[in-house]
Structure formats: structure tokens, C-alpha cells
Amino acid sequence: MASYIHGTEPVEQRRLSTLNEIINGHSLAALGLQRGERVIDFGSGLGQLTRGMAKAAGVRAVGIESSAEQLAEAQRQAATAGEVELVELRHGDAGRPPLAASEWGSFDVAHARFLLEHVADPQAVVRAMVRAVRPGGRVVLEDDDHDLLRLWPEPAGLAALWSAYQRSYDRNGTDPIVGRRLVSLLHAAGARPRRSTWLPFGSCAGDPVFPLLVDNLVRILDGAREPILATGAVDREKLEDGLDELRLFRDRPDAVLWYGISWAEGVRP
């Protein structure tokens, strides 16, 4: 059973909340939800995007999340925002979602973002997503292909550190480049793939978002330090040096960062 290598400590929840604030608009625009569409969000995490989808569709959304800690924080954030009624958050495994018999095949859209990279059997999750939507319903996958990350001028030691981070996924039984397999996963699950693209995002020095994206990268690596060290690809000194170089990079006046979310959409026949 794969585990989420970043954990669910408050510092990680704050990182995820900030990242949601930066990128959720990109996802919502690409989804293009229609009013009245019923949405189920697999791996709903802190629920910020789930609530955004519910507002866009004007219908209460269902979120499935395996972490009790993430679910509790999602409920807290929804209450703070006065948006509890927008979502029904359920505790459960995305590969075996807690749906009533009458709910299978009833949703218009099944969505997952940054989930498949963290599960041992992404195909089982996508099969469940296809089953959850009605014939003609959409299945939307957004996930990472970590090879897409580019920073310039590249901080010293980053290439080795980022490679070790990706190897920590292998050790965990998960796939750091699952983003390039999304169409294949849809096809194998019985959906008809109809769209594949990237949702690019990035920034450069001078943009207020830039330090937030670099801090996000620092926190990703810092939060996964023990899994990274367990690969043996870098030692503790190289890891600390790499993180220091990233922090210096954040303050460079000529720095730029590019990344992209892999996106694939299929339809249930």
C-alpha cells in the first residue's frame, strides 16, 4: 500500500492551500463545467478545488478523500469560508469509493488531480471513475510528470536532488511521471480519450507569485527529505545544500520557473 510521502502535518496543509490558491483557476477554466453538472472529485484533499467545482456547476459536489487529517482540515476550511453546503466530503479509498449502488453511473463529471501519482494502482482508480459517471459523462485526470520542471539559471545540485525525489516515488511503489500515461489509463479503463494537453504555469522574478512557487518547491523537497535520503542518491549534506541553493534562487533578479500539469479527458461510452 503506497503512502503519501509528504505527510499531513499543518505545514504541508498550508503548502497545499497556497498551491490551490495559485493554480485552481487554471483547472476550473479547463474543466469548463456547465450549470447543473454533478461532480465527484477523487482525492479531494483539502477540498478547495472541490468547492470551486461545486460553485461553477451550481450543484453540491461529492469529494472522496482517504486521509482523515486532510478531510478534517477540508471541513474546517469549508466552515470558515461558509461553504459547508457546497460539498459532501466522504472518507474512503479512491479505488473503492464509498458510493451507494444508485450513485454508480450517475455523475456527469469525475475528476482527480495530483492523486494518481500517489497511489499504488492508478488503473483501479480510473476504472472506478469511469464507473461513477453516466454514459457520455466525462472523466478528467490532472497529474504530474515531474520531468517537466525547469528552473533557470538552474540552481546547483537541483538536478540530482530532483532526480532523487523522483526515485523516492519508485521506492514508495508510485509513479512520478504518471502524467504522461493518463490517456493510456483512460483507454484501459474503457473510456474514450478525447483530449490531452498541459496546463502550464510558472513565473519569474518580479512576479508576486514567483516566491510562492519557489517556496512550494522547497517545501516539497524538505517535506520528503527522509524518503529522498532513503534512496541513497544524495546524502544529507547535498540535500541541505540543494535546498539552500533553491532559497538563493528565489531572490535572483533573473530567475524563472516553468512547470505544467498533465491533463487528459475521456468519455464513458
XYZ file of N, CA and C in Angstrom:
807
model
N 0.845 -1.189 0.000
C 0.000 0.000 0.000
C 0.881 1.240 0.000
N 0.758 2.083 -1.015
C 1.554 3.295 -1.097
C 1.073 4.304 -0.063
N 2.002 5.140 0.407
C 1.660 6.197 1.349
C 1.970 7.550 0.720
N 1.314 8.594 1.223
C 1.566 9.944 0.743
C 2.859 10.423 1.381
N 3.914 10.571 0.578
C 5.246 10.782 1.140
C 5.411 12.149 1.791
N 4.492 13.076 1.528
C 4.630 14.420 2.099
C 3.959 14.560 3.459
N 3.154 13.592 3.853
C 2.503 13.650 5.148
C 1.334 14.619 5.174
N 0.751 14.798 6.351
C -0.433 15.657 6.503
C -0.260 16.637 7.664
N 0.991 16.993 7.958
C 1.236 17.956 9.020
C 0.717 19.341 8.612
N 0.463 20.232 9.578
C -0.043 21.568 9.242
C 0.800 22.312 8.218
N 2.136 22.161 8.258
C 2.976 22.863 7.291
C 2.697 22.370 5.880
N 2.426 21.071 5.733
C 2.089 20.525 4.414
C 0.700 20.997 3.984
N -0.222 21.072 4.901
C -1.560 21.558 4.564
C -1.509 23.026 4.141
N -0.650 23.814 4.771
C -0.506 25.214 4.361
C 0.100 25.302 2.966
N 1.076 24.429 2.684
C 1.661 24.411 1.336
C 0.597 24.110 0.292
N -0.197 23.083 0.549
C -1.233 22.694 -0.402
C -2.280 23.791 -0.562
N -2.635 24.456 0.523
C -3.622 25.526 0.445
C -3.128 26.659 -0.445
N -1.873 27.039 -0.268
C -1.304 28.110 -1.087
C -1.233 27.692 -2.547
N -0.806 26.460 -2.807
C -0.737 25.980 -4.186
C -2.118 25.980 -4.830
N -3.137 25.560 -4.083
C -4.513 25.602 -4.591
C -4.904 27.010 -5.005
N -4.555 27.981 -4.182
C -4.912 29.368 -4.484
C -4.264 29.833 -5.785
N -3.074 29.322 -6.086
C -2.349 29.739 -7.285
C -2.904 29.075 -8.536
N -3.227 27.772 -8.456
C -3.490 27.015 -9.689
C -4.944 26.631 -9.915
N -5.814 26.791 -8.921
C -7.189 26.310 -9.096
C -7.915 26.978 -10.247
N -7.625 28.243 -10.493
C -8.270 28.935 -11.597
C -7.975 28.284 -12.935
N -6.732 27.787 -13.103
C -6.358 27.099 -14.344
C -7.210 25.838 -14.525
N -7.347 25.072 -13.460
C -8.106 23.819 -13.543
C -9.581 24.082 -13.814
N -10.154 25.053 -13.135
C -11.575 25.336 -13.311
C -11.875 25.830 -14.723
N -10.973 26.659 -15.265
C -11.184 27.147 -16.626
C -11.120 26.002 -17.629
N -10.168 25.092 -17.442
C -10.024 23.965 -18.368
C -11.194 22.993 -18.258
N -11.738 22.831 -17.055
C -12.867 21.921 -16.863
C -14.118 22.403 -17.595
N -14.338 23.700 -17.608
C -15.490 24.245 -18.308
C -16.813 23.631 -17.866
N -17.018 23.540 -16.567
C -18.231 22.907 -16.049
C -19.483 23.679 -16.448
N -20.533 22.929 -16.754
C -21.828 23.510 -17.089
C -22.722 23.522 -15.857
N -23.613 24.491 -15.797
C -24.535 24.566 -14.668
C -25.363 23.297 -14.599
N -25.463 22.770 -13.403
C -26.265 21.576 -13.183
C -25.501 20.276 -13.262
N -24.220 20.321 -13.645
C -23.455 19.075 -13.749
C -23.100 18.560 -12.350
N -23.296 17.264 -12.149
C -22.947 16.618 -10.883
C -21.502 16.143 -10.965
N -20.705 16.551 -9.982
C -19.269 16.289 -9.991
C -18.892 15.421 -8.804
N -18.003 14.456 -9.053
C -17.370 13.701 -7.975
C -15.865 13.878 -8.110
N -15.226 14.288 -7.020
C -13.803 14.604 -7.008
C -13.066 13.519 -6.234
N -12.251 12.750 -6.935
C -11.484 11.668 -6.327
C -10.168 12.230 -5.790
N -9.888 11.947 -4.508
C -8.697 12.512 -3.881
C -8.880 14.002 -3.658
N -9.959 14.366 -2.984
C -10.349 15.774 -2.874
C -9.464 16.584 -1.938
N -8.624 15.934 -1.146
C -7.658 16.656 -0.327
C -8.297 17.663 0.599
N -7.864 18.915 0.504
C -8.377 19.970 1.367
C -9.676 20.569 0.849
N -10.161 20.082 -0.283
C -11.495 20.434 -0.747
C -11.640 21.794 -1.398
N -10.538 22.528 -1.567
C -10.665 23.870 -2.145
C -11.129 23.809 -3.603
N -10.525 22.914 -4.384
C -10.941 22.780 -5.776
C -12.328 22.146 -5.864
N -12.632 21.217 -4.986
C -13.961 20.601 -4.960
C -15.031 21.660 -4.758
N -14.800 22.571 -3.830
C -15.757 23.658 -3.614
C -15.844 24.577 -4.826
N -14.703 24.817 -5.463
C -14.707 25.633 -6.666
C -15.524 25.006 -7.778
N -15.436 23.677 -7.913
C -16.220 22.983 -8.934
C -17.709 23.048 -8.604
N -18.037 22.913 -7.323
C -19.446 22.988 -6.922
C -20.026 24.363 -7.228
N -19.251 25.417 -6.972
C -19.724 26.770 -7.277
C -19.900 26.962 -8.779
N -18.958 26.418 -9.564
C -19.046 26.574 -11.020
C -20.263 25.856 -11.586
N -20.571 24.676 -11.041
C -21.700 23.883 -11.548
C -23.020 24.256 -10.891
N -22.953 24.912 -9.753
C -24.181 25.270 -9.051
C -24.871 24.086 -8.415
N -24.128 22.995 -8.212
C -24.679 21.764 -7.639
C -23.690 21.244 -6.600
N -24.187 20.709 -5.517
C -23.321 20.151 -4.481
C -22.441 19.047 -5.060
N -21.139 19.117 -4.774
C -20.180 18.135 -5.278
C -19.855 17.121 -4.189
N -19.454 15.931 -4.623
C -19.004 14.878 -3.718
C -17.483 14.794 -3.798
N -16.825 14.754 -2.644
C -15.375 14.581 -2.590
C -15.025 13.312 -1.848
N -14.070 12.541 -2.399
C -13.609 11.304 -1.769
C -12.158 11.510 -1.335
N -11.863 11.304 -0.063
C -10.514 11.522 0.466
C -10.167 10.419 1.465
N -8.968 9.848 1.318
C -8.563 8.725 2.170
C -7.959 9.163 3.496
N -7.479 10.403 3.580
C -6.815 10.869 4.792
C -7.802 11.543 5.729
N -7.915 11.018 6.927
C -8.800 11.630 7.914
C -8.321 13.029 8.286
N -6.997 13.231 8.323
C -6.449 14.549 8.658
C -6.787 15.581 7.584
N -6.634 15.194 6.309
C -6.964 16.114 5.225
C -8.464 16.414 5.219
N -9.254 15.383 5.486
C -10.703 15.552 5.493
C -11.128 16.523 6.597
N -10.532 16.397 7.756
C -10.877 17.294 8.864
C -10.506 18.736 8.529
N -9.351 18.925 7.914
C -8.938 20.277 7.529
C -9.834 20.816 6.419
N -10.237 19.956 5.491
C -11.158 20.378 4.432
C -12.481 20.852 5.024
N -12.980 20.121 6.003
C -14.227 20.517 6.659
C -14.050 21.849 7.385
N -12.912 22.017 8.031
C -12.651 23.267 8.748
C -12.603 24.448 7.779
N -11.893 24.267 6.661
C -11.784 25.351 5.687
C -13.145 25.685 5.079
N -13.937 24.651 4.781
C -15.273 24.890 4.230
C -16.137 25.671 5.209
N -16.041 25.324 6.501
C -16.825 26.033 7.520
C -16.360 27.481 7.638
N -15.055 27.698 7.623
C -14.514 29.049 7.718
C -14.985 29.917 6.556
N -15.063 29.305 5.363
C -15.497 30.032 4.164
C -17.008 30.140 4.055
N -17.739 29.500 4.965
C -19.191 29.498 4.892
C -19.702 28.699 3.708
N -18.975 27.623 3.354
C -19.303 26.856 2.152
C -19.512 25.371 2.436
N -19.884 25.037 3.652
C -20.073 23.636 4.024
C -21.099 22.958 3.127
N -22.145 23.684 2.758
C -23.230 23.077 1.981
C -22.853 22.815 0.529
N -21.697 23.318 0.092
C -21.297 23.121 -1.300
C -20.818 21.702 -1.581
N -20.320 21.017 -0.546
C -19.668 19.729 -0.773
C -20.125 18.681 0.234
N -20.115 17.442 -0.222
C -20.282 16.296 0.664
C -18.973 15.537 0.630
N -18.209 15.635 1.709
C -16.889 15.025 1.770
C -16.985 13.673 2.470
N -16.478 12.643 1.793
C -16.575 11.288 2.317
C -15.183 10.682 2.497
N -15.024 9.963 3.579
C -13.768 9.273 3.861
C -13.767 7.924 3.158
N -12.758 7.689 2.315
C -12.707 6.404 1.636
C -11.573 6.312 0.632
N -11.375 5.130 0.123
C -10.338 4.808 -0.850
C -10.831 5.173 -2.242
N -10.023 5.919 -2.994
C -10.433 6.330 -4.341
C -10.612 5.141 -5.278
N -9.925 4.047 -5.009
C -10.088 2.857 -5.840
C -11.348 2.076 -5.515
N -11.878 2.289 -4.309
C -13.125 1.653 -3.862
C -13.966 2.710 -3.171
N -14.433 3.695 -3.927
C -15.100 4.846 -3.316
C -16.406 4.467 -2.633
N -16.711 5.135 -1.531
C -17.939 4.838 -0.785
C -19.169 5.439 -1.481
N -19.655 4.733 -2.497
C -20.835 5.170 -3.244
C -21.953 4.153 -3.062
N -23.151 4.655 -2.935
C -24.312 3.769 -2.895
C -24.535 3.168 -4.271
N -25.216 2.035 -4.322
C -25.464 1.367 -5.604
C -26.127 2.303 -6.606
N -27.026 3.144 -6.118
C -27.751 4.054 -7.017
C -26.885 5.196 -7.536
N -25.729 5.422 -6.900
C -24.868 6.538 -7.317
C -23.929 6.171 -8.452
N -23.617 4.895 -8.576
C -22.739 4.480 -9.669
C -23.410 4.810 -11.000
N -22.639 5.430 -11.896
C -23.168 5.785 -13.198
C -24.099 6.982 -13.190
N -24.034 7.801 -12.127
C -24.974 8.918 -12.010
C -24.328 10.297 -12.155
N -23.002 10.364 -12.123
C -22.335 11.664 -12.151
C -22.058 12.102 -13.587
N -22.006 13.410 -13.779
C -21.684 13.968 -15.094
C -20.182 14.087 -15.304
N -19.455 14.338 -14.223
C -18.004 14.528 -14.303
C -17.343 13.849 -13.113
N -16.311 13.038 -13.382
C -15.431 12.504 -12.340
C -14.062 13.124 -12.552
N -13.472 13.625 -11.491
C -12.232 14.394 -11.600
C -11.222 13.913 -10.565
N -9.948 13.951 -10.938
C -8.868 13.676 -9.985
C -7.675 14.541 -10.345
N -7.086 15.176 -9.342
C -5.867 15.964 -9.577
C -4.831 15.617 -8.519
N -3.593 15.375 -8.968
C -2.474 15.049 -8.082
C -2.795 13.861 -7.179
N -3.536 12.916 -7.713
C -3.894 11.706 -6.962
C -3.175 10.483 -7.504
N -3.203 10.283 -8.814
C -2.717 9.036 -9.394
C -1.230 8.832 -9.141
N -0.470 9.917 -9.001
C 0.962 9.788 -8.716
C 1.228 9.224 -7.325
N 0.215 9.238 -6.466
C 0.413 8.831 -5.076
C -0.253 7.508 -4.723
N -0.833 6.808 -5.689
C -1.486 5.537 -5.384
C -0.748 4.392 -6.074
N -0.818 3.222 -5.450
C -0.104 2.067 -5.992
C -0.760 1.512 -7.248
N -2.074 1.701 -7.375
C -2.806 1.153 -8.519
C -3.662 2.242 -9.153
N -3.036 3.134 -9.935
C -3.832 4.205 -10.556
C -4.899 3.685 -11.505
N -4.659 2.519 -12.114
C -5.655 1.982 -13.039
C -6.958 1.664 -12.322
N -6.870 1.142 -11.093
C -8.088 0.840 -10.329
C -8.882 2.111 -10.049
N -8.182 3.213 -9.776
C -8.863 4.480 -9.521
C -9.586 4.957 -10.773
N -8.911 4.898 -11.922
C -9.538 5.387 -13.155
C -10.717 4.502 -13.548
N -10.614 3.195 -13.310
C -11.771 2.324 -13.573
C -12.964 2.732 -12.722
N -12.717 3.040 -11.446
C -13.801 3.473 -10.567
C -14.391 4.803 -11.044
N -13.546 5.693 -11.536
C -14.018 6.978 -12.034
C -14.930 6.785 -13.246
N -14.547 5.882 -14.152
C -15.364 5.620 -15.339
C -16.712 5.037 -14.923
N -16.695 4.132 -13.949
C -17.945 3.546 -13.467
C -18.840 4.576 -12.807
N -18.244 5.601 -12.232
C -19.024 6.578 -11.468
C -19.834 7.511 -12.357
N -19.399 7.707 -13.611
C -20.105 8.660 -14.471
C -21.136 7.949 -15.343
N -22.121 8.698 -15.781
C -23.157 8.187 -16.690
C -22.553 7.963 -18.080
N -23.195 7.188 -18.943
C -22.762 7.126 -20.340
C -22.741 8.533 -20.946
N -21.636 8.887 -21.550
C -21.453 10.245 -22.055
C -20.834 11.183 -21.044
N -20.685 10.716 -19.790
C -20.067 11.539 -18.752
C -18.562 11.638 -18.946
N -17.990 12.696 -18.400
C -16.565 12.973 -18.577
C -15.740 12.472 -17.396
N -14.547 11.974 -17.707
C -13.547 11.611 -16.704
C -12.322 12.478 -16.971
N -11.948 13.297 -16.002
C -10.858 14.262 -16.164
C -9.737 13.924 -15.193
N -8.540 13.751 -15.736
C -7.356 13.429 -14.950
C -6.343 14.566 -15.074
N -5.902 15.068 -13.940
C -4.818 16.049 -13.896
C -3.731 15.490 -12.993
N -2.517 15.413 -13.511
C -1.476 14.851 -12.652
C -0.098 15.303 -13.086
N 0.896 14.859 -12.327
C 2.264 15.325 -12.522
C 3.075 14.418 -13.427
N 3.895 15.054 -14.248
C 5.051 14.417 -14.870
C 6.225 15.268 -14.417
N 6.924 14.797 -13.409
C 7.921 15.639 -12.743
C 9.106 15.997 -13.635
N 9.249 15.336 -14.768
C 10.304 15.714 -15.702
C 10.060 17.079 -16.333
N 8.854 17.634 -16.192
C 8.530 18.904 -16.829
C 9.135 20.102 -16.106
N 9.586 19.929 -14.882
C 10.098 21.060 -14.106
C 11.366 21.639 -14.733
N 11.381 22.961 -14.892
C 12.560 23.667 -15.389
C 12.750 24.949 -14.589
N 13.981 25.167 -14.122
C 14.370 26.412 -13.475
C 15.597 26.959 -14.196
N 15.653 28.281 -14.345
C 16.829 28.891 -14.968
C 17.095 30.255 -14.345
N 18.376 30.533 -14.078
C 19.549 29.651 -14.117
C 19.393 28.517 -13.110
N 19.700 27.298 -13.534
C 19.425 26.133 -12.689
C 20.271 26.159 -11.422
N 19.631 26.077 -10.262
C 20.384 26.065 -9.005
C 21.318 24.860 -8.919
N 22.499 25.067 -8.388
C 23.469 23.988 -8.235
C 22.881 22.869 -7.390
N 23.038 21.653 -7.867
C 22.584 20.480 -7.128
C 21.124 20.131 -7.305
N 20.354 20.977 -8.010
C 18.925 20.711 -8.120
C 18.642 19.453 -8.938
N 19.388 19.266 -10.033
C 19.119 18.111 -10.900
C 19.241 16.805 -10.120
N 20.302 16.663 -9.330
C 20.491 15.437 -8.549
C 19.421 15.296 -7.478
N 19.059 16.408 -6.852
C 18.064 16.372 -5.785
C 16.676 16.039 -6.346
N 16.322 16.628 -7.484
C 15.020 16.366 -8.087
C 14.941 14.929 -8.596
N 16.051 14.426 -9.118
C 16.086 13.033 -9.549
C 15.896 12.089 -8.356
N 16.537 12.393 -7.241
C 16.381 11.565 -6.044
C 14.951 11.620 -5.529
N 14.341 12.797 -5.619
C 12.937 12.931 -5.218
C 12.059 12.012 -6.060
N 12.286 11.981 -7.362
C 11.503 11.099 -8.220
C 11.743 9.626 -7.873
N 12.977 9.280 -7.529
C 13.269 7.892 -7.145
C 12.549 7.515 -5.851
N 12.263 8.505 -5.002
C 11.531 8.190 -3.769
C 10.117 7.701 -4.084
N 9.570 8.146 -5.203
C 8.281 7.618 -5.643
C 8.413 6.136 -5.988
N 9.447 5.798 -6.739
C 9.666 4.398 -7.097
C 9.733 3.522 -5.852
N 10.483 3.989 -4.854
C 10.621 3.228 -3.603
C 9.273 3.071 -2.892
N 8.383 4.028 -3.116
C 7.075 4.018 -2.472
C 6.040 3.227 -3.270
N 6.451 2.706 -4.425
C 5.527 1.950 -5.257
C 4.594 2.816 -6.072
N 5.008 4.071 -6.348
C 4.174 5.007 -7.102
C 4.967 5.550 -8.288
N 4.323 6.392 -9.090
C 4.884 6.778 -10.387
C 5.035 8.295 -10.483
N 6.275 8.821 -10.499
C 6.470 10.271 -10.563
C 6.205 10.860 -11.941
N 6.046 10.017 -12.972
C 5.784 10.514 -14.327
C 4.456 9.984 -14.859
N 3.510 9.742 -13.950
C 2.223 9.191 -14.366
C 1.493 10.131 -15.321
N 1.832 11.412 -15.298
C 1.176 12.371 -16.166
C 1.224 12.002 -17.632
N 2.298 11.370 -18.072
C 2.392 11.009 -19.483
C 1.571 9.757 -19.816
N 1.039 9.095 -18.796
C 0.274 7.861 -19.007
C -1.237 8.050 -18.888
N -1.698 9.273 -18.731
C -3.106 9.498 -18.428
C -4.035 8.995 -19.526
N -3.701 9.248 -20.776
C -4.547 8.773 -21.877
C -4.584 7.252 -21.897
N -3.451 6.613 -21.667
C -3.406 5.149 -21.618
C -4.285 4.608 -20.505
N -4.272 5.275 -19.359
C -5.100 4.838 -18.234
C -6.581 4.971 -18.560
N -6.958 6.056 -19.224
C -8.357 6.222 -19.633
C -8.781 5.123 -20.596
N -7.951 4.877 -21.595
C -8.270 3.857 -22.599
C -8.429 2.483 -21.945
N -7.485 2.122 -21.076
C -7.523 0.805 -20.434
C -8.723 0.660 -19.506
N -9.256 1.785 -19.016
C -10.415 1.740 -18.123
C -11.738 1.729 -18.888
N -11.667 1.780 -20.206
C -12.888 1.705 -21.007
C -13.462 3.037 -21.430
N -12.757 4.134 -21.138
C -13.211 5.449 -21.577
C -12.675 5.738 -22.982
N -13.345 6.653 -23.683
C -12.850 7.109 -24.981
C -12.065 8.400 -24.762
N -10.733 8.357 -24.848
C -9.961 9.594 -24.685
C -10.335 10.595 -25.781
N -10.457 11.869 -25.387
C -10.800 12.869 -26.398
C -10.004 14.169 -26.271
N -9.196 14.260 -25.231
C -8.416 15.495 -25.075
C -7.184 15.218 -24.234
N -6.053 15.759 -24.670
C -4.819 15.676 -23.890
C -4.063 16.984 -24.069
N -3.656 17.573 -22.963
C -2.937 18.843 -23.042
C -2.137 19.032 -21.764
N -1.512 20.178 -21.633
C -0.882 20.599 -20.386
C -1.549 21.875 -19.909
N -1.589 22.045 -18.610
C -1.950 23.323 -18.027
C -0.666 23.957 -17.513
N -0.036 24.785 -18.332
C 1.259 25.338 -17.927
C 1.106 26.393 -16.840
N 2.047 26.419 -15.937
C 2.122 27.540 -15.015
C 3.579 27.767 -14.662
N 3.871 28.966 -14.285
C 5.235 29.329 -13.942
C 5.286 30.794 -13.612
N 6.496 31.278 -13.420
C 6.641 32.660 -13.021
C 8.112 33.039 -13.113
N 8.376 34.319 -12.915
C 9.753 34.794 -12.925
C 9.919 35.849 -11.845
N 11.164 36.194 -11.595
C 11.468 37.228 -10.613
C 10.706 38.499 -10.955
N 10.145 39.136 -9.954
C 9.356 40.339 -10.153
C 7.867 40.088 -10.105
N 7.454 38.828 -10.340
C 6.050 38.446 -10.239
C 5.766 38.077 -8.785
N 4.709 38.639 -8.169
C 4.425 38.316 -6.763
C 4.228 36.825 -6.507
N 3.820 36.060 -7.535
C 3.599 34.624 -7.363
C 4.921 33.854 -7.308
N 5.988 34.436 -7.889
C 7.240 33.689 -8.039
C 7.790 33.148 -6.714
N 7.946 33.959 -5.683
C 8.493 33.395 -4.433
C 7.603 32.315 -3.833
N 6.288 32.406 -4.064
C 5.381 31.383 -3.546
C 5.632 30.046 -4.245
N 5.879 30.082 -5.563
C 6.140 28.835 -6.293
C 7.481 28.224 -5.896
N 8.485 29.069 -5.689
C 9.780 28.532 -5.253
C 9.673 27.983 -3.839
N 8.970 28.701 -2.965
C 8.765 28.185 -1.604
C 8.026 26.849 -1.640
N 7.058 26.718 -2.546
C 6.348 25.449 -2.694
C 7.315 24.333 -3.045
N 8.243 24.608 -3.944
C 9.231 23.607 -4.346
C 10.154 23.245 -3.181
N 10.585 24.253 -2.442
C 11.432 23.998 -1.266
C 10.700 23.109 -0.268
N 9.433 23.399 -0.031
C 8.670 22.641 0.970
C 8.394 21.213 0.498
N 8.202 21.037 -0.811
C 8.041 19.679 -1.342
C 9.259 18.835 -1.007
N 10.425 19.366 -1.307
C 11.662 18.610 -1.100
C 11.999 18.475 0.381
N 11.803 19.536 1.136
C 12.085 19.477 2.565
C 11.145 18.495 3.258
N 9.881 18.487 2.839
C 8.911 17.587 3.448
C 9.129 16.130 3.110
N 9.850 15.875 2.001
C 10.127 14.495 1.585
C 11.575 14.117 1.849
N 12.228 14.794 2.781
C 13.668 14.594 2.972
C 14.016 13.153 3.347
N 13.245 12.529 4.227
C 13.603 11.167 4.633
C 13.420 10.166 3.487
N 12.294 10.202 2.737
C 12.203 9.325 1.564
C 13.304 9.594 0.537
N 13.683 10.863 0.361
C 14.761 11.185 -0.579
C 16.077 10.570 -0.112
N 16.397 10.750 1.150
C 17.652 10.202 1.682
C 17.662 8.674 1.630
N 16.494 8.073 1.784
C 16.414 6.610 1.758
C 16.775 6.026 0.395
N 16.704 6.838 -0.663
C 17.091 6.329 -1.985
C 18.586 6.127 -2.094
N 19.365 6.839 -1.264
C 20.821 6.762 -1.350
C 21.412 7.569 -2.485
N 20.574 8.274 -3.239
C 21.060 9.028 -4.402
C 21.751 10.329 -3.992
N 21.352 10.892 -2.861
C 22.023 12.075 -2.306
C 22.166 11.871 -0.806
N 23.194 12.495 -0.236
C 23.341 12.418 1.210
C 22.729 13.672 1.842
N 22.747 13.717 3.161
C 22.085 14.805 3.871
C 22.729 16.155 3.542
N 24.039 16.179 3.407
C 24.728 17.436 3.097
C 24.307 17.966 1.728
N 24.238 17.083 0.734
C 23.833 17.524 -0.600
C 22.375 17.977 -0.618
N 21.551 17.317 0.176
C 20.160 17.738 0.254
C 20.060 19.139 0.846
N 20.763 19.385 1.944
C 20.707 20.704 2.576
C 21.295 21.764 1.652
N 22.398 21.434 0.968
C 22.998 22.394 0.033
C 22.023 22.722 -1.102
N 21.330 21.705 -1.592
C 20.374 21.922 -2.669
C 19.231 22.828 -2.236
N 18.730 22.622 -1.019
C 17.659 23.476 -0.506
C 18.146 24.915 -0.316
N 19.386 25.079 0.154
C 19.951 26.422 0.307
C 20.070 27.120 -1.042
N 20.494 26.380 -2.068
C 20.617 26.960 -3.406
C 19.259 27.386 -3.953
N 18.226 26.611 -3.656
C 16.877 26.984 -4.087
C 16.426 28.274 -3.406
N 16.740 28.418 -2.142
C 16.350 29.638 -1.426
C 17.073 30.852 -1.995
N 18.333 30.674 -2.385
C 19.066 31.763 -3.036
C 18.463 32.078 -4.402
N 18.066 31.044 -5.124
C 17.444 31.205 -6.435
C 16.190 32.074 -6.343
N 15.431 31.900 -5.286
C 14.189 32.654 -5.088
C 14.433 34.157 -5.128
N 15.636 34.606 -4.722
C 15.927 36.040 -4.636
C 16.703 36.568 -5.828
N 16.973 35.718 -6.835
C 17.701 36.190 -8.019
C 16.806 37.091 -8.870
N 17.332 38.171 -9.412
C 16.513 39.063 -10.241
C 16.273 38.543 -11.647
N 16.981 37.461 -12.034
C 16.840 36.920 -13.393
C 16.266 35.509 -13.388
N 15.680 35.074 -12.284
C 15.238 33.684 -12.133
C 13.881 33.462 -12.792
N 13.703 32.233 -13.319
C 12.434 31.863 -13.934
C 12.156 30.394 -13.657
N 10.882 30.045 -13.484
C 10.450 28.675 -13.207
C 9.299 28.339 -14.141
N 9.372 27.157 -14.765
C 8.291 26.663 -15.613
C 7.844 25.287 -15.111
N 6.549 25.035 -15.212
C 6.022 23.711 -14.910
C 4.695 23.548 -15.646
N 4.168 22.348 -15.642
C 2.885 22.110 -16.279
C 2.206 20.897 -15.670
N 0.883 20.963 -15.584
C 0.079 19.835 -15.124
C -0.379 19.052 -16.349
N -0.122 17.764 -16.373
C -0.630 16.926 -17.457
C -2.133 16.764 -17.305
N -2.850 16.880 -18.434
C -4.316 16.863 -18.421
C -4.805 15.877 -19.472
N -5.741 15.021 -19.105
C -6.374 14.126 -20.080
C -7.846 13.986 -19.733
N -8.666 13.918 -20.764
C -10.103 13.807 -20.575
C -10.654 12.716 -21.464
N -11.526 11.890 -20.904
C -12.182 10.834 -21.656
C -13.666 10.827 -21.369
N -14.398 10.090 -22.196
C -15.855 9.998 -22.071
C -16.240 8.539 -21.905
N -17.175 8.266 -21.005
C -17.672 6.908 -20.870
C -18.604 6.590 -22.046
N -18.362 5.498 -22.771
C -19.223 5.136 -23.913
C -20.674 4.876 -23.457
